[in-house]
CSV table of C-alpha atoms and ligand atoms in Angstrom, one decimal:
chain,number,residue,atom,x,y,z
A,1,UNK,CA,63.2,164.2,112.8
A,2,UNK,CA,60.7,162.3,110.6
A,3,UNK,CA,57.6,163.9,108.9
A,4,UNK,CA,54.5,161.7,109.1
A,5,UNK,CA,54.6,162.6,105.0
A,6,UNK,CA,57.9,161.8,104.0
A,7,UNK,CA,57.3,158.1,107.0
A,8,UNK,CA,54.2,157.4,105.0
A,9,UNK,CA,55.6,157.2,101.2
A,10,UNK,CA,58.9,155.1,103.2
A,11,UNK,CA,56.3,152.3,104.0
A,12,UNK,CA,56.7,149.0,101.5
A,13,UNK,CA,53.7,148.1,99.7
A,14,UNK,CA,51.9,145.2,100.3
A,15,UNK,CA,53.3,143.3,97.7
A,16,UNK,CA,56.9,144.3,98.3
A,17,UNK,CA,56.0,142.9,102.0
A,18,UNK,CA,54.9,139.6,100.2
A,19,UNK,CA,58.1,139.5,98.2
A,20,UNK,CA,60.4,139.9,101.3
A,21,UNK,CA,62.1,137.0,102.3
A,22,UNK,CA,60.9,136.5,105.3
A,23,UNK,CA,57.3,136.4,103.9
A,24,UNK,CA,58.3,134.6,100.7
A,25,UNK,CA,58.4,131.2,102.6
A,26,UNK,CA,55.1,131.6,104.5
A,27,UNK,CA,53.3,132.7,101.6
A,28,UNK,CA,54.6,129.2,100.4
A,29,UNK,CA,53.5,127.5,103.1
A,30,UNK,CA,49.7,129.4,103.6
A,31,UNK,CA,49.0,131.1,100.2
A,32,UNK,CA,49.3,134.7,100.0
A,33,UNK,CA,45.5,135.5,100.6
A,34,UNK,CA,45.7,135.1,104.6
A,35,UNK,CA,49.4,137.0,104.1
A,36,UNK,CA,48.2,139.9,101.9
A,37,UNK,CA,45.3,140.4,104.8
A,38,UNK,CA,47.7,140.3,107.7
A,39,UNK,CA,50.1,142.5,105.4
A,40,UNK,CA,47.6,144.6,105.3
A,41,UNK,CA,46.2,144.9,108.5
A,42,UNK,CA,49.5,145.2,110.0
A,43,UNK,CA,50.7,148.4,107.3
A,44,UNK,CA,47.4,149.5,108.7
A,45,UNK,CA,47.7,150.0,112.2
A,46,UNK,CA,51.4,151.2,111.5
A,47,UNK,CA,49.6,154.1,109.3
A,48,UNK,CA,47.2,154.7,112.3
A,49,UNK,CA,49.8,155.3,114.9
A,50,UNK,CA,51.6,157.8,112.1
A,51,UNK,CA,48.3,159.4,112.2
A,52,UNK,CA,48.2,159.8,115.2
A,53,UNK,CA,52.0,161.3,115.9
A,54,UNK,CA,53.7,158.5,117.8
A,55,UNK,CA,56.7,159.4,118.0
A,56,UNK,CA,58.4,156.0,118.3
A,57,UNK,CA,55.9,154.8,115.4
A,58,UNK,CA,58.1,157.1,113.3
A,59,UNK,CA,61.6,156.4,114.2
A,60,UNK,CA,60.4,152.4,114.1
A,61,UNK,CA,59.5,153.3,110.0
A,62,UNK,CA,62.7,154.5,109.7
A,63,UNK,CA,64.9,152.3,111.7
A,64,UNK,CA,67.0,149.6,109.5
A,65,UNK,CA,64.9,146.7,111.7
A,66,UNK,CA,61.4,147.5,110.2
A,67,UNK,CA,61.0,145.5,107.5
A,68,UNK,CA,62.1,142.6,109.1
A,69,UNK,CA,60.4,143.9,112.3
A,70,UNK,CA,56.9,143.9,110.6
A,71,UNK,CA,57.3,141.1,108.5
A,72,UNK,CA,57.9,139.0,112.1
A,73,UNK,CA,54.5,140.8,113.2
A,74,UNK,CA,53.0,139.6,110.0
A,75,UNK,CA,54.8,135.7,110.7
A,76,UNK,CA,53.1,135.6,114.3
A,77,UNK,CA,49.4,136.5,113.3
A,78,UNK,CA,49.1,134.5,110.4
A,79,UNK,CA,50.8,131.3,112.2
A,80,UNK,CA,48.3,131.8,115.1
A,81,UNK,CA,45.5,132.1,112.6
A,82,UNK,CA,46.6,128.8,110.7
A,83,UNK,CA,47.6,126.9,114.0
A,84,UNK,CA,44.8,124.5,115.3
A,85,UNK,CA,43.6,125.2,118.3
A,86,UNK,CA,42.7,121.8,119.4
A,87,UNK,CA,45.9,120.5,120.7
A,88,UNK,CA,47.4,117.4,122.6
A,89,UNK,CA,47.6,117.9,126.5
A,90,UNK,CA,49.1,115.7,129.2
A,91,UNK,CA,45.6,114.4,131.1
A,92,UNK,CA,47.7,114.5,134.8
A,93,UNK,CA,44.2,115.6,137.0
A,94,UNK,CA,43.8,111.8,138.2
A,95,UNK,CA,40.6,111.3,136.0
A,96,UNK,CA,41.4,108.9,133.4
A,97,UNK,CA,38.0,108.9,131.5
A,98,UNK,CA,37.9,113.0,131.4
A,99,UNK,CA,35.2,114.1,129.3
A,100,UNK,CA,37.0,118.1,129.2
A,101,UNK,CA,40.0,116.5,127.8
A,102,UNK,CA,38.1,114.2,125.2
A,103,UNK,CA,37.8,110.6,127.6
A,104,UNK,CA,39.6,107.3,126.0
A,105,UNK,CA,42.5,107.4,123.7
A,106,UNK,CA,42.5,105.0,121.0
A,107,UNK,CA,44.0,101.8,120.1
A,108,UNK,CA,46.2,101.6,116.9
A,109,UNK,CA,44.0,99.2,115.4
A,110,UNK,CA,41.2,101.7,115.8
A,111,UNK,CA,43.5,104.9,114.5
A,112,UNK,CA,44.5,102.5,111.5
A,113,UNK,CA,41.1,101.9,110.3
A,114,UNK,CA,39.8,105.5,111.0
A,115,UNK,CA,42.7,106.7,108.6
A,116,UNK,CA,41.6,104.0,105.9
A,117,UNK,CA,38.1,104.9,106.5
A,118,UNK,CA,39.1,108.5,105.9
A,119,UNK,CA,41.7,108.4,102.8
A,120,UNK,CA,39.6,105.4,100.6
A,121,UNK,CA,35.8,104.8,99.4
A,122,UNK,CA,34.4,102.1,101.2
A,123,UNK,CA,31.2,99.6,101.8
A,124,UNK,CA,29.9,101.6,104.4
A,125,UNK,CA,25.9,101.4,103.0
A,126,UNK,CA,26.6,99.2,100.2
A,127,UNK,CA,26.4,95.7,99.9
A,128,UNK,CA,28.9,93.4,97.8
A,129,UNK,CA,27.3,90.3,96.9
A,130,UNK,CA,24.2,92.0,96.0
A,131,UNK,CA,25.6,95.3,94.5
A,132,UNK,CA,22.5,97.5,96.2
A,133,UNK,CA,22.4,99.5,98.8
A,134,UNK,CA,23.3,98.4,102.6
A,135,UNK,CA,23.2,98.9,106.0
A,136,UNK,CA,26.3,101.1,108.1
A,137,UNK,CA,25.1,98.9,110.9
A,138,UNK,CA,26.3,95.7,109.3
A,139,UNK,CA,29.7,96.3,110.0
A,140,UNK,CA,29.4,95.9,113.7
A,141,UNK,CA,26.0,94.5,114.7
A,142,UNK,CA,26.9,91.0,114.7
A,143,UNK,CA,30.0,91.4,116.7
A,144,UNK,CA,28.1,93.3,119.3
A,145,UNK,CA,25.3,90.3,119.5
A,146,UNK,CA,28.3,87.9,119.7
A,147,UNK,CA,29.8,89.3,122.2
A,148,UNK,CA,26.9,90.9,124.9
A,149,UNK,CA,24.3,88.2,123.6
A,150,UNK,CA,21.7,90.8,122.2
A,151,UNK,CA,19.4,90.1,119.2
A,152,UNK,CA,20.4,93.0,117.3
A,153,UNK,CA,22.3,95.9,117.4
A,154,UNK,CA,22.6,99.8,116.7
A,155,UNK,CA,24.6,102.6,116.8
A,156,UNK,CA,24.5,106.4,116.9
A,157,UNK,CA,26.7,109.4,117.1
A,158,UNK,CA,27.1,109.3,121.0
A,159,UNK,CA,24.9,107.6,124.5
A,160,UNK,CA,22.6,110.9,125.2
A,161,UNK,CA,21.4,110.3,121.3
A,162,UNK,CA,21.0,106.7,122.0
A,163,UNK,CA,18.4,107.7,124.9
A,164,UNK,CA,17.0,109.8,122.5
A,165,UNK,CA,16.3,107.8,120.4
A,166,UNK,CA,15.1,104.8,122.3
A,167,UNK,CA,12.6,107.3,123.9
A,168,UNK,CA,11.2,109.0,120.6
A,169,UNK,CA,10.7,105.9,119.2
A,170,UNK,CA,9.1,103.5,121.8
A,171,UNK,CA,7.2,106.2,124.2
A,172,UNK,CA,6.2,109.1,121.9
A,173,UNK,CA,3.2,110.8,123.3
A,174,UNK,CA,3.2,108.1,126.3
A,175,UNK,CA,4.5,107.9,129.9
A,176,UNK,CA,8.1,106.5,131.2
A,177,UNK,CA,8.4,105.4,134.2
A,178,UNK,CA,11.8,106.5,136.2
A,179,UNK,CA,12.6,106.2,140.0
A,180,UNK,CA,12.8,109.4,141.6
A,181,UNK,CA,16.4,109.0,142.8
A,182,UNK,CA,17.4,108.0,138.8
A,183,UNK,CA,16.5,111.2,137.5
A,184,UNK,CA,20.0,112.4,136.6
A,185,UNK,CA,22.1,115.0,135.2
A,186,UNK,CA,25.6,114.2,133.2
A,187,UNK,CA,28.1,116.9,132.6
A,188,UNK,CA,25.1,119.9,132.6
A,189,UNK,CA,23.3,119.6,129.4
A,190,UNK,CA,22.7,116.0,129.8
A,191,UNK,CA,19.4,115.7,132.4
A,192,UNK,CA,17.0,113.1,132.1
A,193,UNK,CA,13.5,114.9,132.4
A,194,UNK,CA,14.9,117.1,129.4
A,195,UNK,CA,15.8,114.2,127.1
A,196,UNK,CA,12.0,113.5,128.0
A,197,UNK,CA,11.0,116.1,126.8
A,198,UNK,CA,12.9,116.5,123.8
A,199,UNK,CA,11.6,112.9,122.9
A,200,UNK,CA,8.2,114.1,123.3
A,201,UNK,CA,7.9,111.2,126.2
A,202,UNK,CA,6.0,112.0,129.3
A,203,UNK,CA,8.1,111.4,132.6
A,204,UNK,CA,6.7,109.9,135.3
A,205,UNK,CA,8.7,109.8,138.8
A,206,UNK,CA,8.2,106.5,140.6
A,207,UNK,CA,9.1,106.6,144.4
A,208,UNK,CA,11.1,109.2,146.7
A,209,UNK,CA,14.5,110.6,145.8
A,210,UNK,CA,16.1,107.3,148.6
A,211,UNK,CA,13.5,104.9,148.2
A,212,UNK,CA,11.5,103.3,145.7
A,213,UNK,CA,9.6,99.6,145.6
A,214,UNK,CA,8.1,97.6,143.1
A,215,UNK,CA,4.7,98.3,144.2
A,216,UNK,CA,5.2,102.0,143.4
A,217,UNK,CA,6.2,101.1,139.9
A,218,UNK,CA,3.0,98.6,139.7
A,219,UNK,CA,0.4,101.3,141.0
A,220,UNK,CA,1.5,103.7,138.2
A,221,UNK,CA,1.2,101.7,135.3
A,222,UNK,CA,-1.7,102.4,133.1
A,223,UNK,CA,-2.9,102.3,129.3
A,224,UNK,CA,-0.8,105.1,128.4
A,225,UNK,CA,2.4,103.7,130.3
A,226,UNK,CA,5.0,103.4,127.2
A,227,UNK,CA,8.2,101.9,129.0
A,228,UNK,CA,10.0,101.2,132.2
A,229,UNK,CA,13.2,102.8,132.4
A,230,UNK,CA,16.3,102.4,134.4
A,231,UNK,CA,19.0,105.3,134.5
A,232,UNK,CA,22.4,103.7,135.9
A,233,UNK,CA,23.5,106.8,138.4
A,234,UNK,CA,26.9,106.7,137.2
A,235,UNK,CA,28.1,110.0,138.7
A,236,UNK,CA,26.7,109.6,142.7
A,237,UNK,CA,25.6,107.2,145.0
A,238,UNK,CA,22.9,107.7,147.4
A,239,UNK,CA,24.0,105.8,150.4
A,240,UNK,CA,22.1,105.2,154.2
A,241,UNK,CA,18.5,104.3,154.2
A,242,UNK,CA,17.8,103.6,150.5
A,243,UNK,CA,15.6,101.2,148.4
A,244,UNK,CA,15.7,100.4,144.6
A,245,UNK,CA,14.4,97.9,142.3
A,246,UNK,CA,16.3,94.8,140.7
A,247,UNK,CA,16.3,95.0,137.1
A,248,UNK,CA,15.1,91.4,136.9
A,249,UNK,CA,12.3,92.6,139.2
A,250,UNK,CA,11.3,95.4,136.8
A,251,UNK,CA,11.8,93.5,133.7
A,252,UNK,CA,9.5,90.5,135.3
A,253,UNK,CA,6.8,93.4,136.0
A,254,UNK,CA,7.2,95.1,132.5
A,255,UNK,CA,6.6,91.7,130.4
A,256,UNK,CA,3.6,91.5,133.1
A,257,UNK,CA,2.4,94.1,131.7
A,258,UNK,CA,3.7,93.8,128.1
A,259,UNK,CA,5.3,96.8,128.1
A,260,UNK,CA,9.4,97.2,127.6
A,261,UNK,CA,12.2,97.9,129.7
A,262,UNK,CA,14.7,99.8,129.2
A,263,UNK,CA,18.3,100.4,131.0
A,264,UNK,CA,20.7,103.7,130.6
A,265,UNK,CA,23.9,102.0,131.8
A,266,UNK,CA,25.5,105.1,130.8
A,267,UNK,CA,29.5,103.7,131.1
A,268,UNK,CA,28.5,100.2,130.5
A,269,UNK,CA,31.3,97.6,130.0
A,270,UNK,CA,31.3,94.2,128.0
A,271,UNK,CA,33.9,92.4,130.5
A,272,UNK,CA,33.7,92.1,134.0
A,273,UNK,CA,36.3,94.4,135.5
A,274,UNK,CA,36.9,92.7,138.9
A,275,UNK,CA,39.1,90.5,136.7
A,276,UNK,CA,41.5,93.3,136.1
A,277,UNK,CA,41.0,93.9,139.7
A,278,UNK,CA,38.9,97.0,138.9
A,279,UNK,CA,36.0,97.7,140.8
A,280,UNK,CA,32.7,96.1,139.6
A,281,UNK,CA,30.6,98.1,136.9
A,282,UNK,CA,27.3,96.9,135.4
A,283,UNK,CA,28.2,95.1,132.1
A,284,UNK,CA,25.8,94.9,129.2
A,285,UNK,CA,25.8,91.3,129.6
A,286,UNK,CA,24.5,91.4,133.1
A,287,UNK,CA,22.0,94.0,132.3
A,288,UNK,CA,20.3,91.8,129.1
A,289,UNK,CA,20.6,88.8,131.4
A,290,UNK,CA,18.5,90.6,134.0
A,291,UNK,CA,15.9,91.2,131.4
A,292,UNK,CA,16.5,94.3,129.8
A,293,UNK,CA,14.9,94.4,126.3
A,294,UNK,CA,17.3,97.6,125.0
A,295,UNK,CA,20.5,98.8,126.7
A,296,UNK,CA,22.0,101.6,125.9
A,297,UNK,CA,25.9,103.0,126.5
A,298,UNK,CA,29.0,105.5,125.4
A,299,UNK,CA,31.6,104.2,123.1
A,300,UNK,CA,33.9,106.2,124.9
A,301,UNK,CA,33.7,105.7,128.6
A,302,UNK,CA,34.7,102.0,130.3
A,303,UNK,CA,34.4,100.7,126.6
A,304,UNK,CA,37.5,102.6,125.8
A,305,UNK,CA,36.7,103.7,122.2
A,306,UNK,CA,35.8,106.2,120.2
A,307,UNK,CA,32.5,108.9,120.8
A,308,UNK,CA,29.3,106.5,120.0
A,309,UNK,CA,25.9,105.5,121.3
A,310,UNK,CA,25.4,102.0,121.2
A,311,UNK,CA,21.6,100.3,121.5
A,312,UNK,CA,21.6,96.5,122.0
A,313,UNK,CA,18.3,94.3,122.6
A,314,UNK,CA,15.5,92.8,121.2
A,315,UNK,CA,15.1,92.5,117.1
A,316,UNK,CA,11.7,93.8,117.3
A,317,UNK,CA,12.5,97.0,119.0
A,318,UNK,CA,16.1,97.3,117.6
A,319,UNK,CA,14.0,97.3,113.9
A,320,UNK,CA,11.5,100.1,115.1
A,321,UNK,CA,14.3,102.1,116.2
A,322,UNK,CA,16.2,101.9,112.9
A,323,UNK,CA,13.6,103.1,111.0
A,324,UNK,CA,12.9,106.2,113.1
A,325,UNK,CA,13.5,109.1,110.8
A,326,UNK,CA,15.8,110.6,113.6
A,327,UNK,CA,18.1,107.8,113.3
A,328,UNK,CA,19.5,109.7,110.1
A,329,UNK,CA,20.0,112.6,112.1
A,330,UNK,CA,21.8,111.0,114.9
A,331,UNK,CA,24.0,108.2,112.8
A,332,UNK,CA,27.0,107.6,113.7
A,333,UNK,CA,29.7,108.6,110.7
A,334,UNK,CA,32.1,106.5,109.0
A,335,UNK,CA,35.5,107.0,110.6
A,336,UNK,CA,33.9,106.7,114.2
A,337,UNK,CA,32.1,103.5,112.7
A,338,UNK,CA,35.5,101.7,111.7
A,339,UNK,CA,37.1,102.9,114.8
A,340,UNK,CA,34.9,101.3,117.1
A,341,UNK,CA,34.2,98.1,115.0
A,342,UNK,CA,37.9,97.4,115.7
A,343,UNK,CA,37.5,98.5,119.4
A,344,UNK,CA,34.8,96.1,119.7
A,345,UNK,CA,36.9,93.1,117.9
A,346,UNK,CA,39.1,93.4,120.7
A,347,UNK,CA,36.8,92.3,123.0
A,348,UNK,CA,37.0,89.2,121.4
A,349,UNK,CA,40.4,88.7,123.2
A,350,UNK,CA,39.4,89.9,126.8
A,351,UNK,CA,42.6,88.3,128.1
A,352,UNK,CA,44.9,90.8,126.4
A,353,UNK,CA,42.5,93.4,126.4
A,354,UNK,CA,44.6,95.6,129.2
A,355,UNK,CA,47.6,95.6,126.6
A,356,UNK,CA,45.9,96.8,123.9
A,357,UNK,CA,43.4,99.1,125.2
A,358,UNK,CA,44.6,102.5,126.0
A,359,UNK,CA,42.1,102.9,128.3
A,360,UNK,CA,42.3,99.9,130.4
A,361,UNK,CA,45.9,99.9,130.2
A,362,UNK,CA,45.7,103.4,132.2
A,363,UNK,CA,43.4,102.2,134.4
A,364,UNK,CA,45.4,98.8,135.6
A,365,UNK,CA,48.6,100.2,135.3
A,366,UNK,CA,50.5,99.2,138.5
A,367,UNK,CA,51.6,101.7,141.3
A,368,UNK,CA,55.2,100.2,141.5
A,369,UNK,CA,55.5,101.4,138.1
A,370,UNK,CA,53.8,104.7,138.4
A,371,UNK,CA,56.1,105.2,141.3
A,372,UNK,CA,59.3,104.3,139.4
A,373,UNK,CA,58.4,106.8,136.9
A,374,UNK,CA,58.0,109.5,139.5
A,375,UNK,CA,61.3,108.8,140.5
A,376,UNK,CA,63.0,108.9,137.2
A,377,UNK,CA,61.4,112.9,136.9
A,378,UNK,CA,61.6,113.8,140.4
A,379,UNK,CA,65.3,115.7,139.8
A,380,UNK,CA,64.0,117.5,136.4
A,381,UNK,CA,61.0,118.3,137.7
A,382,UNK,CA,62.5,120.0,141.1
A,383,UNK,CA,65.2,121.7,139.2
A,384,UNK,CA,62.4,123.5,136.8
A,385,UNK,CA,60.4,124.9,139.2
A,386,UNK,CA,62.4,125.3,142.0
A,387,UNK,CA,62.2,128.6,142.4
A,388,UNK,CA,58.5,128.6,143.2
A,389,UNK,CA,57.3,125.4,144.8
A,390,UNK,CA,58.6,122.6,146.4
A,391,UNK,CA,58.4,119.1,144.8
A,392,UNK,CA,57.1,115.6,146.8
A,393,UNK,CA,56.7,112.3,145.3
A,394,UNK,CA,52.5,111.4,147.3
A,395,UNK,CA,50.2,108.5,147.4
A,396,UNK,CA,47.1,109.7,145.6
A,397,UNK,CA,43.9,108.5,144.3
A,398,UNK,CA,43.0,108.6,140.6
A,399,UNK,CA,39.0,108.3,139.5
A,400,UNK,CA,38.0,106.4,136.7
A,401,UNK,CA,35.5,109.3,135.6
A,402,UNK,CA,33.1,110.5,133.3
A,403,UNK,CA,30.4,109.0,135.7
A,404,UNK,CA,31.7,105.9,135.8
A,405,UNK,CA,31.7,104.3,139.6
A,406,UNK,CA,32.2,107.7,141.0
A,407,UNK,CA,33.3,106.2,145.0
A,408,UNK,CA,35.9,103.6,143.6
A,409,UNK,CA,39.4,104.7,143.8
A,410,UNK,CA,42.5,103.9,141.9
A,411,UNK,CA,45.8,103.7,144.1
A,412,UNK,CA,48.4,106.2,142.2
A,413,UNK,CA,51.6,108.4,142.7
A,414,UNK,CA,51.3,112.2,142.0
A,415,UNK,CA,53.8,115.0,142.4
A,416,UNK,CA,52.8,117.2,144.9
A,417,UNK,CA,53.9,120.9,144.4
A,418,UNK,CA,54.0,123.1,147.0
A,419,UNK,CA,54.4,126.8,146.7
A,420,UNK,CA,57.4,128.5,148.1
A,421,UNK,CA,55.2,132.4,148.9
A,422,UNK,CA,55.0,134.8,151.9
A,423,UNK,CA,51.6,134.5,153.6
A,424,UNK,CA,48.4,135.2,151.7
A,425,UNK,CA,50.3,135.0,148.6
A,426,UNK,CA,50.0,131.0,148.3
A,427,UNK,CA,47.1,131.0,146.3
A,428,UNK,CA,48.4,133.4,143.7
A,429,UNK,CA,51.6,131.8,143.1
A,430,UNK,CA,49.6,128.5,143.0
A,431,UNK,CA,47.3,129.4,140.5
A,432,UNK,CA,50.4,131.1,138.2
A,433,UNK,CA,51.9,127.8,138.7
A,434,UNK,CA,49.0,125.8,137.2
A,435,UNK,CA,48.5,128.1,134.4
A,436,UNK,CA,52.5,127.9,133.7
A,437,UNK,CA,51.7,124.3,133.4
A,438,UNK,CA,48.7,124.8,131.2
A,439,UNK,CA,51.1,127.3,129.0
A,440,UNK,CA,53.6,124.3,128.0
A,441,UNK,CA,53.7,123.9,124.2
A,442,UNK,CA,51.9,120.5,125.2
A,443,UNK,CA,49.6,122.0,128.1
A,444,UNK,CA,49.7,120.1,131.6
A,445,UNK,CA,46.4,119.6,133.5
A,446,UNK,CA,47.0,119.1,136.8
A,447,UNK,CA,44.3,119.8,139.6
A,448,UNK,CA,45.0,121.9,142.4
A,449,UNK,CA,43.9,120.7,146.1
A,450,UNK,CA,44.6,122.1,149.5
A,451,UNK,CA,46.9,124.3,148.7
A,452,UNK,CA,48.9,122.1,146.3
A,453,UNK,CA,48.9,121.8,143.0
A,454,UNK,CA,48.9,117.5,142.1
A,455,UNK,CA,50.3,115.9,139.0
A,456,UNK,CA,48.5,112.4,139.3
A,457,UNK,CA,50.8,110.8,136.7
A,458,UNK,CA,48.8,107.9,136.0
A,459,UNK,CA,48.6,108.7,132.4
A,460,UNK,CA,51.6,110.5,131.5
A,461,UNK,CA,52.8,108.4,128.6
A,462,UNK,CA,54.8,110.4,126.6
A,463,UNK,CA,57.4,111.2,129.2
A,464,UNK,CA,60.1,112.3,126.3
A,465,UNK,CA,57.7,115.6,125.5
A,466,UNK,CA,57.2,115.9,129.3
A,467,UNK,CA,60.5,116.1,130.5
A,468,UNK,CA,61.7,117.8,127.2
A,469,UNK,CA,59.5,121.2,127.6
A,470,UNK,CA,59.7,121.6,131.2
A,471,UNK,CA,62.7,123.9,130.5
A,472,UNK,CA,60.2,126.3,129.0
A,473,UNK,CA,58.2,126.4,132.3
A,474,UNK,CA,57.4,130.4,133.3
A,475,UNK,CA,55.3,131.7,135.5
A,476,UNK,CA,53.6,135.3,134.2
B,501,PLP,C1,27.4,109.2,130.2
B,501,PLP,C2,26.0,108.9,130.3
B,501,PLP,C3,25.3,109.9,129.3
B,501,PLP,C4,25.6,110.5,128.2
B,501,PLP,O1,26.5,109.6,127.3
B,501,PLP,P1,27.1,110.3,125.9
B,501,PLP,O2,28.0,109.4,125.6
B,501,PLP,O3,28.3,111.4,127.1
B,501,PLP,O4,26.5,110.7,125.4
B,501,PLP,C5,24.0,109.2,129.6
B,501,PLP,N1,23.4,108.2,130.5
B,501,PLP,C6,23.9,108.0,131.3
B,501,PLP,C7,23.8,107.2,132.6
B,501,PLP,C8,25.5,108.3,131.1
B,501,PLP,O5,26.4,108.0,132.3
């Protein structure tokens, strides 16, 4: 029987561990600091267990495999520490533009441009002609104006920032008129009344939740009114006894009262989606033509680009917006700008857009193609879950997501996994199954509906990885 005192002495030193074969390689990869800390911690644990008189630990320390075992433990700790927690996943939720899963995937042109902007010095804010300081908006403004028909444009970190910046520039300490039906909350943290407060504006609610008339706006205009604002109700729709005022009417009213009319489109697209057999979504061009003086929209929703907020509209107003000191705090970074510039460029050739923009390719993917994919994957899917679930190929509906077109659904095809469980244990098995898919090396994210796990195949592209890892599916 090994005595603790002897066993303490027989423990290897940190140095010995670091120079041992299994850790030597790890040190080469991540440097000695992290490995040393982990080795010290593991030895400390062993020492504490020994001091507590843990018999198992004592015999483990004396065993032939101890050095190998403790090195393995150290490798696991260090590798976990160095592995990124931000990893790719399969979005089989059926929501194409999924905010929690990173919204739009970018086209290769954008990715290449990001790589260049990241690895090289660029003329980001440098005028090559004059050799003096330039403006980062110049790289994108002309194209945004050409495509949208706006006089001027600027870009910031995201659309929430765009709305904040516009309000803070044009309506600080003054009043902004918005219909009660448009006081939206998007994803919990973006709420129009809160943004108004942050921007130092006073929100004046117009009309009622379901009905707002032009005369309601007229009656609310005073000397303190700075703006009339329309907010696209991206993530819900009010139906039934409803009335809202058209943008064209609001812009006439605003003009007559010499105040700007601004529209937060949220999703905003630069093409008529009906051309691709998708539901109609208000375009930036239509909104400008209806008389909006400023339009704000996201770069990573229906536009299919990187996270960004785009502001287009009247030159005079955009000039003021650019001069706001907040602009500096909200500015777009060079890598995003490089990506966004490429994505905007793709819109100059709208006919090929659905083959070049991953978002549009996913949204317009033919049901027949998705069904073909489902048939091809069915046997391997059935084999990998056969102990726990039955698998069916079922028609389903994908949604565009991110607040775009909430009620319009796209026909798609899904695997429906029906748990094989005794009565009363179905939910637990279902949750276990969903967790099992989330624990795969490239996690598969589906959705649970009506006692089934639904995996919508519309956005499944990397089928090879998908199939290969299914053999690793384990339930806890
Ligand atoms: C999504 C959305 C926003 C916020 O845009 P982000 O790009 O997420 O910052 C603002 N307004 C509306 C109407 C939206 O739909």
